[in-house]
């Protein structure tokens, strides 16, 4: 859902004026970045004005020798990567569809990508922010230094707040030195090898930058499934490290009964990115994708129970398991939107009985609005509501989209 | 210390490690647990707790969380906030609530960490543990002047090398440390860099060659690799005991804590020198150079009121210099009572009022650590300028 009236301000002051104007007359604002995660969260309970952030874009300042950069929120993740790459730097945000996803949207949604076990969470790269609050206040937090404990950590609070506390106008980021080499491993898993493959990959001394077990997602994600699906593993680091990691990985997979692996060096990063893109890839209106955060040791059992549930409902279930972090991505689908619509609410109820935390991260099906898209309501919801009330008393920003209808 | 009276709550008896979950690399701890004890306990399982403030033998997890403590190794591992997975908090009414980093909703964990006890009292924490590195190497580079050492630090960072720790000590400090600990630092150098890299053996030689080349390019007068664990530990013990060792120089020291962009380190150190020389104060620098986080130790005798005043003056001059260089007034020790008036030098009224909104939600009556962080006159919702900006104590 979007409002008919749209605005795309070009500056923070213009944004602030717009927001203050709406707040004063109780008009509701829907905030849109690259629209790549519009399958997350509830639809807004009302939207009188859609504010697009894409024109507040570009690098505000970049000091490669400090490994810090200030970027405006409407900047696409890929554009951000392109300005860092010539200096051999990057930020490990791992956003799906980075050509469209914006810095503001990726941070506000609290997106968590597959390399976070190695490089940390996006929030941990944010050293300062400029936000526009519901009353139009332009507030800054943090700065351009990598350590800062002057006052509350407002920046991390805005990250993951889904635009309901304020609109992120600028983020100051810490950057990282890009790994020298990337290499992807692809392997089909023969029958009965899955559990051991999971365990062997998890116990590697040199941790892969990302490791996925995949079942389905043909054509979207590289490789072909064996009887037990397939694995796609990304190694990153120096040439010397990769050489050793390659040997270790081969013997780990061999020990799990996986006879053959294919190595992709040219195009490894793209292959990894296609897997991340698949997290939010829909099958038109005939699919719903769930995400579950779990400990790695539990993820295999979770996938199994979700597939069984799906089979029970006559739904197809495809899955991606992030073996390093434990995240389970499950895409359930049916032959057409009508068939899915007849089952999805009952499936959603059943799924939440076994996986109360399951969140919807992608779907174009109209029934999405009836699903428990955020999973179970968190224990501290009343304090979260109080925070919303103190920051946005008129419920001007993204009303109803967040957890518990915040 | 309760500035205006009140109740002091001590966590000395809530000092248990409640659970160690080796498989999922996390520990559940009470706030009174000593930082170092977590790593000692976890080491049996090849794990450690990364935040390592130099006070780690005496500081507690509760205090680390409340100040978002750093330490030498947060250069590559990040500060305490990166290592807290969830908290149990008691609010001003005595009600208990929890935060969960992986749960949906606002990141209340981040709001609590670094809030200096003003948003709630931490009664337990789930913390992340990391796997102990397979190889650790420590290097010592000595320089004939402070400027060259700080330029070398900026150059190492600019070259895209982020070692696990990159610390600097000047001659005042190394001499005090050597007198106290015989840790192995050269006493004839104007400044030394203590550099550690932890990780995989395969990458060590390349890292060593790159850092050594930069150090020598910047005029290092000596370069040494610590021979083994015993030598490494001695160097680290000296570094972490540095503040205490200054007792030989003066009866008291005041630690300033500021952070600047890393390329500004040479200017920042010159400003420290100017600010202390102007007031006739002896200064020793021992700090987290790789992060741009300075800790000038200003030596004085608290019985000498003129010296006390001089320390306050030069401390303030250092704050201002850090701000002028695009830095901040605290990198890791926090604002507390002492620096609260200086908050208006880095934040606008609107910025502070935004922080106060968070306080309004979690501690509306200002019952918790009432005199910390916010400048006087900032009871909600308005934030007024400080009533008496000159009243600041060291
Ligand atoms: C020699 C020396 C070296 C130091 N080196 C470093 C360093 O390298 N890095 C660094 O970051 N700091 C350093 N510090 C500063 C300090 O030791 C740390 O900030 C440490 O985290 C404080 O822990 P503590 O247990 O001593 O807390 P305290 O000093 O007792 O308390 C600190 C703050 O936390 C609050 N607090 C304590 N417990 C709780 C709780 N359970 N719930 C809510 N609030 C609570 C207190 O009210 C207070 O505001 C150093 C200090 C010294 C003296």
Coordinates of N, CA and C in Angstrom, one line a residue, chain A residues 149-151, chain B residues 116 254-259 293-296 315-316 318-320 322-323 328-347 352 371-376 386 391-394:
Chain A
X149 N 31.4 7.4 23.5 CA 30.4 7.1 24.6 C 29.8 8.3 25.2
X150 N 29.8 9.4 24.4 CA 29.2 10.6 24.9 C 27.7 10.6 24.7
X151 N 27.0 10.2 25.8 CA 25.5 10.1 25.7 C 25.0 8.8 25.2
Chain B
X116 N 25.1 4.4 31.2 CA 25.7 4.7 32.5 C 24.7 4.6 33.7
X254 N 45.1 12.4 36.7 CA 43.8 12.5 36.2 C 43.8 12.0 34.8
X255 N 43.0 11.1 34.4 CA 42.9 10.5 33.1 C 41.9 11.3 32.2
X256 N 42.4 11.9 31.2 CA 41.4 12.5 30.3 C 41.1 11.4 29.2
X257 N 40.0 11.4 28.6 CA 39.6 10.4 27.6 C 38.9 11.1 26.5
X258 N 39.5 11.2 25.4 CA 38.9 11.9 24.2 C 39.2 11.0 23.0
X259 N 38.4 11.1 21.9 CA 38.6 10.4 20.7 C 38.6 11.3 19.5
X293 N 41.8 7.0 20.2 CA 41.3 7.3 21.5 C 42.4 7.6 22.5
X294 N 42.5 8.9 22.8 CA 43.6 9.4 23.7 C 43.3 9.3 25.2
X295 N 44.4 9.0 25.9 CA 44.3 9.0 27.4 C 45.5 9.7 28.0
X296 N 45.5 11.0 27.9 CA 46.6 11.7 28.6 C 46.4 11.6 30.1
X315 N 42.7 19.9 31.3 CA 41.8 18.9 30.9 C 40.7 19.4 29.9
X316 N 40.2 20.6 30.3 CA 39.2 21.3 29.4 C 39.8 21.7 28.1
X318 N 42.1 20.2 26.5 CA 42.2 18.9 25.7 C 40.9 18.5 25.1
X319 N 39.8 18.7 25.9 CA 38.5 18.4 25.4 C 38.2 19.3 24.2
X320 N 38.4 20.6 24.4 CA 38.1 21.5 23.3 C 38.9 21.2 22.1
X322 N 40.0 18.3 21.1 CA 39.5 17.1 20.5 C 38.2 17.4 19.7
X323 N 37.4 18.3 20.2 CA 36.2 18.7 19.5 C 36.6 19.5 18.3
X328 N 35.4 13.6 19.9 CA 34.4 13.6 20.9 C 35.0 13.6 22.3
X329 N 34.1 13.9 23.3 CA 34.6 14.2 24.7 C 34.8 12.9 25.5
X330 N 34.3 11.8 25.0 CA 34.7 10.5 25.6 C 34.6 9.4 24.7
X331 N 35.8 8.6 24.6 CA 35.8 7.5 23.7 C 35.4 6.2 24.4
X332 N 35.6 6.1 25.8 CA 35.2 4.9 26.4 C 34.9 5.0 27.9
X333 N 35.3 6.1 28.6 CA 35.1 6.1 30.0 C 33.7 6.6 30.4
X334 N 33.1 7.3 29.5 CA 31.7 7.8 29.7 C 31.7 9.3 30.2
X335 N 30.5 9.8 30.4 CA 30.4 11.2 30.7 C 30.3 11.4 32.2
X336 N 29.5 10.6 32.9 CA 29.3 10.7 34.3 C 28.9 12.0 34.8
X337 N 29.4 12.4 35.9 CA 29.1 13.7 36.5 C 30.0 14.8 35.9
X338 N 31.3 14.3 35.8 CA 32.4 15.3 35.5 C 32.2 16.0 34.1
X339 N 31.8 15.2 33.1 CA 31.8 15.8 31.8 C 30.5 16.3 31.3
X340 N 29.5 16.2 32.2 CA 28.1 16.5 31.7 C 27.9 17.8 31.1
X341 N 28.6 18.8 31.7 CA 28.4 20.2 31.1 C 29.0 20.3 29.7
X342 N 30.0 19.5 29.5 CA 30.7 19.5 28.2 C 29.8 18.9 27.1
X343 N 28.8 18.2 27.5 CA 27.9 17.6 26.5 C 27.4 18.7 25.5
X344 N 27.2 19.9 26.0 CA 26.6 21.0 25.2 C 27.7 21.4 24.2
X345 N 28.9 21.1 24.3 CA 29.9 21.5 23.4 C 29.9 20.5 22.1
X346 N 29.4 19.3 22.3 CA 29.3 18.4 21.1 C 27.9 18.2 20.6
X347 N 26.9 18.5 21.4 CA 25.6 18.2 20.9 C 24.7 19.5 21.0
X352 N 20.4 16.8 22.5 CA 20.3 16.3 23.9 C 18.8 16.1 24.3
X371 N 22.6 12.3 38.5 CA 23.5 13.4 38.2 C 24.4 13.1 37.0
X372 N 24.1 12.0 36.2 CA 25.0 11.7 35.2 C 24.5 12.0 33.8
X373 N 25.5 12.2 32.9 CA 25.3 12.4 31.4 C 24.7 13.8 31.1
X374 N 23.5 14.1 31.6 CA 22.8 15.3 31.1 C 23.3 16.5 31.8
X375 N 23.6 17.6 31.0 CA 24.0 18.8 31.7 C 22.8 19.3 32.6
X376 N 23.2 20.1 33.6 CA 22.2 20.6 34.5 C 21.1 21.4 33.8
X386 N 23.9 24.9 30.3 CA 24.4 24.7 31.7 C 24.3 26.0 32.5
X391 N 31.7 25.5 36.6 CA 31.8 24.6 37.7 C 32.0 23.2 37.2
X392 N 33.2 22.7 37.1 CA 33.5 21.4 36.6 C 34.6 20.9 37.5
X393 N 34.6 19.7 37.8 CA 35.6 19.2 38.7 C 36.4 18.1 38.0
X394 N 37.7 17.9 38.4 CA 38.5 16.8 37.8 C 38.2 15.6 38.6

